[in-house]
Amino acid sequence: MAGTDKRKQSLYFPEQMLNEIRQEAERQDRSLSWIIQRAWLVARDDMKRIPTTVEPVPASSSDDD
């Protein structure tokens, strides 16, 4: 992840989940940010298989004029 654009972002987690993330960060001697970034890299292919909650809206054609 070196050389990436670093931007500050606030994320909100349920207390129990945040405690688990903190414990894992401490266990691995890593930052919370590193743990979350790695978790995303591991999970992103699974996330792509989750269906969307909103069907895409078909593009309107110019023939409707």
mmCIF file of C-alpha atoms in Angstrom:
data_model
loop_
_atom_site.group_PDB
_atom_site.id
_atom_site.type_symbol
_atom_site.label_atom_id
_atom_site.label_comp_id
_atom_site.label_asym_id
_atom_site.label_seq_id
_atom_site.Cartn_x
_atom_site.Cartn_y
_atom_site.Cartn_z
ATOM 1 C CA MET A 1 0.000 0.000 0.000
ATOM 2 C CA ALA A 2 3.041 2.206 -0.237
ATOM 3 C CA GLY A 3 2.747 5.258 -2.413
ATOM 4 C CA THR A 4 -1.024 5.474 -2.103
ATOM 5 C CA ASP A 5 -3.029 8.618 -1.562
ATOM 6 C CA LYS A 6 -3.628 8.973 2.181
ATOM 7 C CA ARG A 7 -6.841 10.702 3.190
ATOM 8 C CA LYS A 8 -8.359 10.975 6.609
ATOM 9 C CA GLN A 9 -11.761 9.310 6.900
ATOM 10 C CA SER A 10 -14.006 8.696 9.882
ATOM 11 C CA LEU A 11 -15.569 5.261 10.124
ATOM 12 C CA TYR A 12 -17.990 4.151 12.804
ATOM 13 C CA PHE A 13 -18.039 0.621 14.194
ATOM 14 C CA PRO A 14 -20.180 -1.026 16.854
ATOM 15 C CA GLU A 15 -18.296 -1.043 20.150
ATOM 16 C CA GLN A 16 -17.785 -4.813 20.259
ATOM 17 C CA MET A 17 -16.458 -4.886 16.695
ATOM 18 C CA LEU A 18 -14.072 -2.018 17.424
ATOM 19 C CA ASN A 19 -12.826 -3.845 20.518
ATOM 20 C CA GLU A 20 -12.117 -6.932 18.406
ATOM 21 C CA ILE A 21 -10.289 -4.843 15.802
ATOM 22 C CA ARG A 22 -8.207 -3.206 18.549
ATOM 23 C CA GLN A 23 -7.346 -6.592 20.050
ATOM 24 C CA GLU A 24 -6.263 -7.902 16.658
ATOM 25 C CA ALA A 25 -4.192 -4.775 15.997
ATOM 26 C CA GLU A 26 -2.474 -5.221 19.343
ATOM 27 C CA ARG A 27 -1.903 -8.936 18.718
ATOM 28 C CA GLN A 28 -0.271 -8.212 15.359
ATOM 29 C CA ASP A 29 1.461 -5.049 16.590
ATOM 30 C CA ARG A 30 -0.200 -3.120 13.753
ATOM 31 C CA SER A 31 -2.276 0.042 13.506
ATOM 32 C CA LEU A 32 -6.072 0.001 13.339
ATOM 33 C CA SER A 33 -5.792 1.462 9.859
ATOM 34 C CA TRP A 34 -3.527 -1.386 8.708
ATOM 35 C CA ILE A 35 -5.929 -4.008 10.100
ATOM 36 C CA ILE A 36 -8.945 -2.433 8.356
ATOM 37 C CA GLN A 37 -7.063 -2.070 5.055
ATOM 38 C CA ARG A 38 -5.922 -5.696 5.136
ATOM 39 C CA ALA A 39 -9.414 -6.871 6.068
ATOM 40 C CA TRP A 40 -10.796 -5.042 3.033
ATOM 41 C CA LEU A 41 -8.192 -6.605 0.736
ATOM 42 C CA VAL A 42 -9.077 -10.065 2.036
ATOM 43 C CA ALA A 43 -12.861 -9.515 1.874
ATOM 44 C CA ARG A 44 -13.374 -7.418 -1.245
ATOM 45 C CA ASP A 45 -13.933 -10.328 -3.647
ATOM 46 C CA ASP A 46 -16.582 -11.715 -1.279
ATOM 47 C CA MET A 47 -18.185 -8.271 -1.053
ATOM 48 C CA LYS A 48 -18.483 -8.088 -4.841
ATOM 49 C CA ARG A 49 -20.605 -11.254 -4.794
ATOM 50 C CA ILE A 50 -23.192 -9.681 -2.477
ATOM 51 C CA PRO A 51 -26.133 -8.468 -4.567
ATOM 52 C CA THR A 52 -26.914 -4.795 -4.614
ATOM 53 C CA THR A 53 -29.984 -3.509 -2.812
ATOM 54 C CA VAL A 54 -30.947 -1.262 -5.719
ATOM 55 C CA GLU A 55 -31.288 -2.401 -9.300
ATOM 56 C CA PRO A 56 -29.394 -0.196 -11.751
ATOM 57 C CA VAL A 57 -31.580 2.265 -13.630
ATOM 58 C CA PRO A 58 -31.424 1.670 -17.384
ATOM 59 C CA ALA A 59 -29.907 4.516 -19.339
ATOM 60 C CA SER A 60 -32.475 6.562 -21.208
ATOM 61 C CA SER A 61 -32.151 6.600 -24.956
ATOM 62 C CA SER A 62 -32.171 9.745 -27.023
ATOM 63 C CA ASP A 63 -35.120 8.271 -29.008
ATOM 64 C CA ASP A 64 -37.536 9.311 -26.208
ATOM 65 C CA ASP A 65 -37.494 12.980 -27.349
#
